[in-house]
PDB file of C-alpha atoms in Angstrom:
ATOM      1  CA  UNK A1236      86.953 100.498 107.867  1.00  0.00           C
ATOM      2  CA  UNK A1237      87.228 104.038 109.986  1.00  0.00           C
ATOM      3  CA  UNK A1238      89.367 105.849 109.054  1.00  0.00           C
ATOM      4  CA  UNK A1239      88.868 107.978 112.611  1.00  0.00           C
ATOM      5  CA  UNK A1240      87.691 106.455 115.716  1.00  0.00           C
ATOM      6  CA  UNK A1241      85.865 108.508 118.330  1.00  0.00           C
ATOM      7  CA  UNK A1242      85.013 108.025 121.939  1.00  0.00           C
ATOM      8  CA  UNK A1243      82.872 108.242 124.030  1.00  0.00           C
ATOM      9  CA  UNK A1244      79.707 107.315 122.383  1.00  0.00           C
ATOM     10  CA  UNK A1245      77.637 109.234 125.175  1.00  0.00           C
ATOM     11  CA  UNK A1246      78.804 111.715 127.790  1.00  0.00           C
ATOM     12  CA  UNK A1247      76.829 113.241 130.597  1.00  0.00           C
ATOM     13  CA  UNK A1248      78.480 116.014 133.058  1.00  0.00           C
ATOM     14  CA  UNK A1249      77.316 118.493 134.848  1.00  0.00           C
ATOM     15  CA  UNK A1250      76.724 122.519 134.391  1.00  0.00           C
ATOM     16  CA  UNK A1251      80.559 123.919 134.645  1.00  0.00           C
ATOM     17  CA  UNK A1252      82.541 120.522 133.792  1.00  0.00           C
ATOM     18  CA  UNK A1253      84.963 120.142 131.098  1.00  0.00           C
ATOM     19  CA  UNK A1254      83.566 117.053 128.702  1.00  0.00           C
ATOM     20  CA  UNK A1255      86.806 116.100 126.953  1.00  0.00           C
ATOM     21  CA  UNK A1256      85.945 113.903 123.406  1.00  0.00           C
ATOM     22  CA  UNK A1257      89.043 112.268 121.882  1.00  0.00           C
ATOM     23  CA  UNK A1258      89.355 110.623 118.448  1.00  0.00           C
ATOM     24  CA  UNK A1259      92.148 108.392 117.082  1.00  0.00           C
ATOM     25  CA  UNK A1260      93.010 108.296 113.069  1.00  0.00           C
ATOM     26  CA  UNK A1261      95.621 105.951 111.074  1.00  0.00           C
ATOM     27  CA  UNK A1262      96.429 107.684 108.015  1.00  0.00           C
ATOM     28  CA  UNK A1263      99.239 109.902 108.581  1.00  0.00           C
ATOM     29  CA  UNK A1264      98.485 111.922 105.363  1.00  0.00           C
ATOM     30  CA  UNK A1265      95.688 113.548 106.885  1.00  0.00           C
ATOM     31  CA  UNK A1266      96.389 117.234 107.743  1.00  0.00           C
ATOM     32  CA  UNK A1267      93.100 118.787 108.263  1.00  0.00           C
ATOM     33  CA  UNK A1268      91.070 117.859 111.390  1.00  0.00           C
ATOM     34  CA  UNK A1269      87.800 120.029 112.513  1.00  0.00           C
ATOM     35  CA  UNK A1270      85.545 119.193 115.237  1.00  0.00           C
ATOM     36  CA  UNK A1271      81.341 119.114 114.023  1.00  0.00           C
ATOM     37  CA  UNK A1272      78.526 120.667 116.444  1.00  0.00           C
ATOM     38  CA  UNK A1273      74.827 119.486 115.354  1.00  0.00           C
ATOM     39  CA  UNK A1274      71.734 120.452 116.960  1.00  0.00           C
ATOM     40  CA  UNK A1275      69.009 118.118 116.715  1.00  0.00           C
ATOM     41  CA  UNK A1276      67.089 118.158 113.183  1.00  0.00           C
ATOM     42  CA  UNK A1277      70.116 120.370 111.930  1.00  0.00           C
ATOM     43  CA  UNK A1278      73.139 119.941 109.900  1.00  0.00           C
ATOM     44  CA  UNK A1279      76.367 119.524 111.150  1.00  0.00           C
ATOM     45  CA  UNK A1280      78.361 123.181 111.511  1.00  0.00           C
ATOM     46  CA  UNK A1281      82.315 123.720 111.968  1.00  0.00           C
ATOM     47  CA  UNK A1282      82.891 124.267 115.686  1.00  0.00           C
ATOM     48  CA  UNK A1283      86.791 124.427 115.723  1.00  0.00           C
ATOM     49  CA  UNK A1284      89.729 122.884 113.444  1.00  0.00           C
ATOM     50  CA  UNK A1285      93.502 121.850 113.879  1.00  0.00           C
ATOM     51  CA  UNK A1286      96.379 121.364 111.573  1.00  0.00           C
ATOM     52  CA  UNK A1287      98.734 119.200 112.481  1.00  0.00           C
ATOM     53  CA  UNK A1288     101.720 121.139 113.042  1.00  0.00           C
ATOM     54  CA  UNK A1289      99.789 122.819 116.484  1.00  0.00           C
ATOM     55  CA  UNK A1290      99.799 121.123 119.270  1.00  0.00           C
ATOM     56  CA  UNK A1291      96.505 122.851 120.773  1.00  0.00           C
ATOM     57  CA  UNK A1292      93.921 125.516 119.622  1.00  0.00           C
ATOM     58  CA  UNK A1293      91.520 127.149 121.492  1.00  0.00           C
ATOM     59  CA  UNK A1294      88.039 129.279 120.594  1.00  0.00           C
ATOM     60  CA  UNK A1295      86.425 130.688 123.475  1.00  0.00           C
ATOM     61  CA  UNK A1296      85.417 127.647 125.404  1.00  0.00           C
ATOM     62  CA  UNK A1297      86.533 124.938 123.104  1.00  0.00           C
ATOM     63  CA  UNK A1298      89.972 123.412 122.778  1.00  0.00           C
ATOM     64  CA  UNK A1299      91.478 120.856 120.609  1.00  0.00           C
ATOM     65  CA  UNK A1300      94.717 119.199 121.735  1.00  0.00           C
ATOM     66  CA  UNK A1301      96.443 117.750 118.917  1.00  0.00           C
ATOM     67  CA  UNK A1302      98.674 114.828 119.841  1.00  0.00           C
ATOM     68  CA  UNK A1303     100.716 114.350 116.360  1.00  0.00           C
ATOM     69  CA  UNK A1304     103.135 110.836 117.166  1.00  0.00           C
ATOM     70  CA  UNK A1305      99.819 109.204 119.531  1.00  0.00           C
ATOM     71  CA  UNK A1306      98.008 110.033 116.003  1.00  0.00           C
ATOM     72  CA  UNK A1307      94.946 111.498 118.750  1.00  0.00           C
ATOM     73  CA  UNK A1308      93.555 114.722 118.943  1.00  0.00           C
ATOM     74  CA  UNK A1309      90.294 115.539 121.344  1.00  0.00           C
ATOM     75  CA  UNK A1310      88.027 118.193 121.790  1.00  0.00           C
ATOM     76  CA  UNK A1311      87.474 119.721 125.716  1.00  0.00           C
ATOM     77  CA  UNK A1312      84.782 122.042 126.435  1.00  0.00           C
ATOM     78  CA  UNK A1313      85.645 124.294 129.255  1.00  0.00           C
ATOM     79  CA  UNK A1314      82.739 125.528 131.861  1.00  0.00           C
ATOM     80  CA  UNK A1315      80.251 123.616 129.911  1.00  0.00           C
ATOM     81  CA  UNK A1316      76.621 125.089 129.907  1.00  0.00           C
ATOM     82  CA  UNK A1317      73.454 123.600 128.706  1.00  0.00           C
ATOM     83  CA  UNK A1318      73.427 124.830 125.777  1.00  0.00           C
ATOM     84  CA  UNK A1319      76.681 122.982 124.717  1.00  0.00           C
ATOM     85  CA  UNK A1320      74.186 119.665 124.751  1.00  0.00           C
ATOM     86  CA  UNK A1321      74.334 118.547 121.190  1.00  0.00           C
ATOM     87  CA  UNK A1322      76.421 115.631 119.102  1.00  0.00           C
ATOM     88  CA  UNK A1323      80.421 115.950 118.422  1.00  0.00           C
ATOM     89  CA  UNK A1324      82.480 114.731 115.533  1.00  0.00           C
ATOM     90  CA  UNK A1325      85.625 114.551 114.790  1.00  0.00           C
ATOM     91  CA  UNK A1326      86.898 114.525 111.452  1.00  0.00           C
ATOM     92  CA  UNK A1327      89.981 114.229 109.201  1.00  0.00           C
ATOM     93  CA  UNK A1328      91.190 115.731 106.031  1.00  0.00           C
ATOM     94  CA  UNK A1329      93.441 115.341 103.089  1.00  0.00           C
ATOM     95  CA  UNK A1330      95.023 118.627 101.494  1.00  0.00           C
ATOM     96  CA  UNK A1331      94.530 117.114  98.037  1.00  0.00           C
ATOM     97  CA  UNK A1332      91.644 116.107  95.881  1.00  0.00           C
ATOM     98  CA  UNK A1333      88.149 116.580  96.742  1.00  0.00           C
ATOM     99  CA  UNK A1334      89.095 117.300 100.240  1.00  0.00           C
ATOM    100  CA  UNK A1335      86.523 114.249 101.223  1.00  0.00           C
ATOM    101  CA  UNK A1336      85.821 114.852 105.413  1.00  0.00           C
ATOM    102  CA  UNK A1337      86.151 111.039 107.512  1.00  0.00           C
ATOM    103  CA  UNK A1338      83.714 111.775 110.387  1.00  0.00           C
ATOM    104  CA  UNK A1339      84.380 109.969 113.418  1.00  0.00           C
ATOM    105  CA  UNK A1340      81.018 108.087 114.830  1.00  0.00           C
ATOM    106  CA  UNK A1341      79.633 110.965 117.387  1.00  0.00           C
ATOM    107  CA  UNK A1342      79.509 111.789 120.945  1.00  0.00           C
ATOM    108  CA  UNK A1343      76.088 112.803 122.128  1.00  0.00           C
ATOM    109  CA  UNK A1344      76.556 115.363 124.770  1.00  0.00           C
ATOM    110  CA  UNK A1345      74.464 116.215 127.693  1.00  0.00           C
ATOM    111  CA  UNK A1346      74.804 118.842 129.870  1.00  0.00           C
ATOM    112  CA  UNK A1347      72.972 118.892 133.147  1.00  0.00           C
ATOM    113  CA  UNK A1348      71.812 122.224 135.024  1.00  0.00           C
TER     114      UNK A1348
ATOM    115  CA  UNK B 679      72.538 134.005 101.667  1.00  0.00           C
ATOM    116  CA  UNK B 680      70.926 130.523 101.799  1.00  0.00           C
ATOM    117  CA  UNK B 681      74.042 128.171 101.934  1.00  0.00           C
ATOM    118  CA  UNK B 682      73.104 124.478 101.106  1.00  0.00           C
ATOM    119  CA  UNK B 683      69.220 123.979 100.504  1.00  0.00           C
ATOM    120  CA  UNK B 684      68.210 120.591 100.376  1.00  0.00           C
ATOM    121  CA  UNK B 685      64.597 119.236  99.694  1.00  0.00           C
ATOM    122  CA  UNK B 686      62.667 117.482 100.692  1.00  0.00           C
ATOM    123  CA  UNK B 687      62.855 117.469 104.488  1.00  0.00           C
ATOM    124  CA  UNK B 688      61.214 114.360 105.125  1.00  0.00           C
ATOM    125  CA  UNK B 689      59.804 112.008 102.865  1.00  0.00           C
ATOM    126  CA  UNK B 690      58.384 108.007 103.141  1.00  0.00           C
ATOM    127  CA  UNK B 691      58.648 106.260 100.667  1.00  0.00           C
ATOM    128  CA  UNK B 692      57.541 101.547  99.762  1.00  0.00           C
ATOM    129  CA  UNK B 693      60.287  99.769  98.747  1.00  0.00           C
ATOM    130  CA  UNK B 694      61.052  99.659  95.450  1.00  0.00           C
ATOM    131  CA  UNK B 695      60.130 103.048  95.159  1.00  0.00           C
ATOM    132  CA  UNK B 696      62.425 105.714  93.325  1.00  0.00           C
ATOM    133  CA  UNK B 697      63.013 109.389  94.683  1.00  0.00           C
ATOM    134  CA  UNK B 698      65.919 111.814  93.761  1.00  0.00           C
ATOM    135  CA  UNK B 699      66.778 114.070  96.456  1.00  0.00           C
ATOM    136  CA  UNK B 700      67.813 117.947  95.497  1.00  0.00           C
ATOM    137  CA  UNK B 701      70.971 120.003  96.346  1.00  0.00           C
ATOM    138  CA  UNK B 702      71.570 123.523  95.597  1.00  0.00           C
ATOM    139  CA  UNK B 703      74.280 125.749  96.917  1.00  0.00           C
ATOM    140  CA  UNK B 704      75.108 129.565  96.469  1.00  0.00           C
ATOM    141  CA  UNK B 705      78.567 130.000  97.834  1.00  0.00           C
ATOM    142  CA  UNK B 706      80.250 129.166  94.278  1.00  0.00           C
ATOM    143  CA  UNK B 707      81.796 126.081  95.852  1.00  0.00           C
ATOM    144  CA  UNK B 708      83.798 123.819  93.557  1.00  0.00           C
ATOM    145  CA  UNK B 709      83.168 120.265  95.695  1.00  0.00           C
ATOM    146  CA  UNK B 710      79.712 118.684  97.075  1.00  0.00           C
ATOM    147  CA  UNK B 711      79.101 115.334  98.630  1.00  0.00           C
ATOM    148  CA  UNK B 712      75.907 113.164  99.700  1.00  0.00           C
ATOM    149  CA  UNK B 713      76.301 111.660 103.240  1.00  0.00           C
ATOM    150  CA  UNK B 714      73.980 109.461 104.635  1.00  0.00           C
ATOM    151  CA  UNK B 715      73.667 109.646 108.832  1.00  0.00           C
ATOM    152  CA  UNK B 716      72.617 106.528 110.954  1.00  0.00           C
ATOM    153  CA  UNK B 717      72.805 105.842 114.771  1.00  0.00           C
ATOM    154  CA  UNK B 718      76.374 105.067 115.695  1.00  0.00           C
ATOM    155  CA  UNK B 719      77.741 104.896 112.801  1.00  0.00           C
ATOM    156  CA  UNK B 720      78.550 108.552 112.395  1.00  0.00           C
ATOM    157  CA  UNK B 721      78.599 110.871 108.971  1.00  0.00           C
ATOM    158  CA  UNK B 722      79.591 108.238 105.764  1.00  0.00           C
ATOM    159  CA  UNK B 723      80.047 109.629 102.711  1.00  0.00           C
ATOM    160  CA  UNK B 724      77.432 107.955  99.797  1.00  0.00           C
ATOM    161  CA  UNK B 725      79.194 110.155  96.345  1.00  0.00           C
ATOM    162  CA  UNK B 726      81.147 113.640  96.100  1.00  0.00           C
ATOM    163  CA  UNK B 727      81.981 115.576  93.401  1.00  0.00           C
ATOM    164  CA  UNK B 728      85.163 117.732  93.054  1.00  0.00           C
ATOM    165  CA  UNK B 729      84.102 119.884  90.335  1.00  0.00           C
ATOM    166  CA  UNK B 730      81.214 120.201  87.882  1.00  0.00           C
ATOM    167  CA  UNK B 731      80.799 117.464  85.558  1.00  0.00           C
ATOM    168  CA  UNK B 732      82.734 114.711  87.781  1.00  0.00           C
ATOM    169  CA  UNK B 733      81.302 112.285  90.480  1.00  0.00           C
ATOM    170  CA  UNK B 734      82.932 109.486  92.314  1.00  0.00           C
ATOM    171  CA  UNK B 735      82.148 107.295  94.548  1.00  0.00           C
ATOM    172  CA  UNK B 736      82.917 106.997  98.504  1.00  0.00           C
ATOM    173  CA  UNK B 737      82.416 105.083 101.359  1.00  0.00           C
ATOM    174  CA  UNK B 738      78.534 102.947 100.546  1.00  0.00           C
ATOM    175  CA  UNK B 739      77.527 103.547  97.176  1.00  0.00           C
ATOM    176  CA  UNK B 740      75.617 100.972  96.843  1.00  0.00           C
ATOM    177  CA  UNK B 741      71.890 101.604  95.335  1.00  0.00           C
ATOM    178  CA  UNK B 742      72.244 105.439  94.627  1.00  0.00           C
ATOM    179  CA  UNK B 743      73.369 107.400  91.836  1.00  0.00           C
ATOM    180  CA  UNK B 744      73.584 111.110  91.622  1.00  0.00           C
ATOM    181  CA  UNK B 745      73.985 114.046  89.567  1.00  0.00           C
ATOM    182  CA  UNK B 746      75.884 117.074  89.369  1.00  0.00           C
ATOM    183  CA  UNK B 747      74.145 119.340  87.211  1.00  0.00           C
ATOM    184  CA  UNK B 748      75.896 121.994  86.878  1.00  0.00           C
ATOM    185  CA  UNK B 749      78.187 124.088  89.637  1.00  0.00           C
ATOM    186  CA  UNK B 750      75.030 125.039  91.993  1.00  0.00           C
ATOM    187  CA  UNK B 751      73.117 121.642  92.109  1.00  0.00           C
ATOM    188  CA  UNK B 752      74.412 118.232  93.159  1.00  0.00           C
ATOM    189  CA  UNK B 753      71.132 115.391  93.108  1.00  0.00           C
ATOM    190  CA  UNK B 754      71.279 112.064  94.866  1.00  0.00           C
ATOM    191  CA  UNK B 755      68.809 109.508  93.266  1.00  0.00           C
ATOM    192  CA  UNK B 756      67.635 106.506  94.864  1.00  0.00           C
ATOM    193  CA  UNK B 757      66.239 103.875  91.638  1.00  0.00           C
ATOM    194  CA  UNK B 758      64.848 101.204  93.828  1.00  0.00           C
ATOM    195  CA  UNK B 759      64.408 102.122  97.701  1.00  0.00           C
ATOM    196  CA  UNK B 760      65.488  99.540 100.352  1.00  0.00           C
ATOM    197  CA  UNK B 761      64.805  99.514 104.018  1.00  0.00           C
ATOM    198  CA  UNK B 762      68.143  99.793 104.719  1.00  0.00           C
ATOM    199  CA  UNK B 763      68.004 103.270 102.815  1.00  0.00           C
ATOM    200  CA  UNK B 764      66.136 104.606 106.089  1.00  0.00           C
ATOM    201  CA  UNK B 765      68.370 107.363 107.127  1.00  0.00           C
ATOM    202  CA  UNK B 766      68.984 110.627 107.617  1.00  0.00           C
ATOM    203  CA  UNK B 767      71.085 112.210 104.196  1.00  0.00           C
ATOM    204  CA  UNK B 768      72.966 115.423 104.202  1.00  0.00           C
ATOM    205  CA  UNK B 769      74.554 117.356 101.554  1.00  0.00           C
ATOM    206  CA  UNK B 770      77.623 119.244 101.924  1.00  0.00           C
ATOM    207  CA  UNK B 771      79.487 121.887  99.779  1.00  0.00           C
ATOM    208  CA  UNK B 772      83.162 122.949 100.145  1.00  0.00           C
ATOM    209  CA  UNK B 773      85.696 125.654  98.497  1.00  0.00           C
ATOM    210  CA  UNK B 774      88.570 123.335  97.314  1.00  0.00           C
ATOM    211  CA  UNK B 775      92.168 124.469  96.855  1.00  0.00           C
ATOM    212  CA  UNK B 776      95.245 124.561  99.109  1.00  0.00           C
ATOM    213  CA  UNK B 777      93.770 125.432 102.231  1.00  0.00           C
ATOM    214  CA  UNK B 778      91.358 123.368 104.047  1.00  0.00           C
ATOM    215  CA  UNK B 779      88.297 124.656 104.457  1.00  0.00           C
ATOM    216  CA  UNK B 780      84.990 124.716 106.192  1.00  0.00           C
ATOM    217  CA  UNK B 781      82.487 122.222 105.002  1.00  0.00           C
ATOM    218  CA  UNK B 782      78.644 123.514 104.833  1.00  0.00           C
ATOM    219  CA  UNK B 783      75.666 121.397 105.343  1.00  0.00           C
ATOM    220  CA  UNK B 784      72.512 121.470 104.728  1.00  0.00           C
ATOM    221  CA  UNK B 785      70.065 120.934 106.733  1.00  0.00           C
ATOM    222  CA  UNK B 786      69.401 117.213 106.249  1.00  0.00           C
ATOM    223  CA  UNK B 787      66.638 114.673 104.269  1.00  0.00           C
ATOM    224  CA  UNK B 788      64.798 112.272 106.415  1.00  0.00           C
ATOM    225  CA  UNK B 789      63.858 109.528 104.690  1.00  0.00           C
ATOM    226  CA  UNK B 790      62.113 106.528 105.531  1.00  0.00           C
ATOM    227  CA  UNK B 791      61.515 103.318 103.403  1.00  0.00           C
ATOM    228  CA  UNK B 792      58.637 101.086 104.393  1.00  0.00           C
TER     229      UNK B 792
END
């Protein structure tokens, strides 16, 4: 099954809005959890990440709020440009082992002029 | 510094058809994985290794095998291609330890099976 839910599938907003992404995990031994920016016909590359003993992390435009008991944590992009149009995951981590990433399913982001 | 090289970039390939797909990587990471990448169903890992000379599998498996050939190269192999094998595959490397760290990807195989 998932092991981290993400939503919305799609998001559209305009030039200057703040798209906010959230994801939703289960496993409370994750304690790793980085947001994914990929370009079309690119890999995926780290955008931001979040322990869970934060409540909220910002870089630049990009914010993760971190929602520990709820078990949520989403992603906002402040003053969004065009530029910022690409396709979000979340993801989740354990400490131990191989360190395997569970990637949410993606948000495909569109920013209008 | 070239990261994570994967090759081919594309390829098409008849079912039953068998193709290994190459990973190399040249930060002297300890862990790589294979993920495969369809529409809507996000980023799901296919194999991972932690360290050279182990593999295990993840989340589908199912018709691949791979390779870790020493600490640089991680190879995904594919002995009888299926339809459902159409995707888009990615490999990753990853310092392990303590800390979490940042995952690198390459820049992706698509591959289509006709």
């Amino acid at each position: 099954q998932q092991q981290v839910k993400q939503s919305p599938q799609s998001l559209i907003v305009q030039k200057g809005g703040i798209p906010i992404i959230n994801c939703a995990y289960e496993n409370t031994a994750f304690d790793y959890f980085p947001w994914y920016q990929q370009f079309p016909g690119k890999g995926p590359a780290l955008l931001i990440a979040i322990r869970p003993d934060v409540s909220e992390k910002k870089e630049g435009r990009f914010t993760i709020s971190f929602n520990k008991s709820a078990k949520q944590f989403s992603l906002h992009i402040m003053d969004s440009q065009p530029g910022d149009s690409a396709t979000y995951f979340c993801a989740a981590s354990f400490q131990t082992g191989a360190n395997n990433l569970f990637f949410g399913t993606g948000t495909r982001l569109t920013v209008i002029p | 510094n070239a990261g994570v090289t994967q090759t081919p970039k594309f390829q098409v390939l008849k079912t039953g058809q068998s193709m290994t797909l190459q990973c190399a990587q040249d930060m002297n990471h300890n862990s790589m994985y294979w993920y495969r990448q369809d529409p809507g169903m996000g980023l799901r890992l296919i194999y991972y290794s932690a360290s050279e000379g182990t593999t295990d599998k993840g989340e589908v498996p199912n018709g691949y095998n791979v390779s870790r050939l020493n600490k640089r190269e991680f190879s995904l192999r594919l002995e009888s291609a299926a339809p459902s094998q159409t995707s888009v595959y990615f490999c990753a490397s990853r310092a392990q330890g303590i800390m979490n760290t940042e995952a690198f990807f390459g820049q992706g195989t698509r591959l289509t099976v006709v």
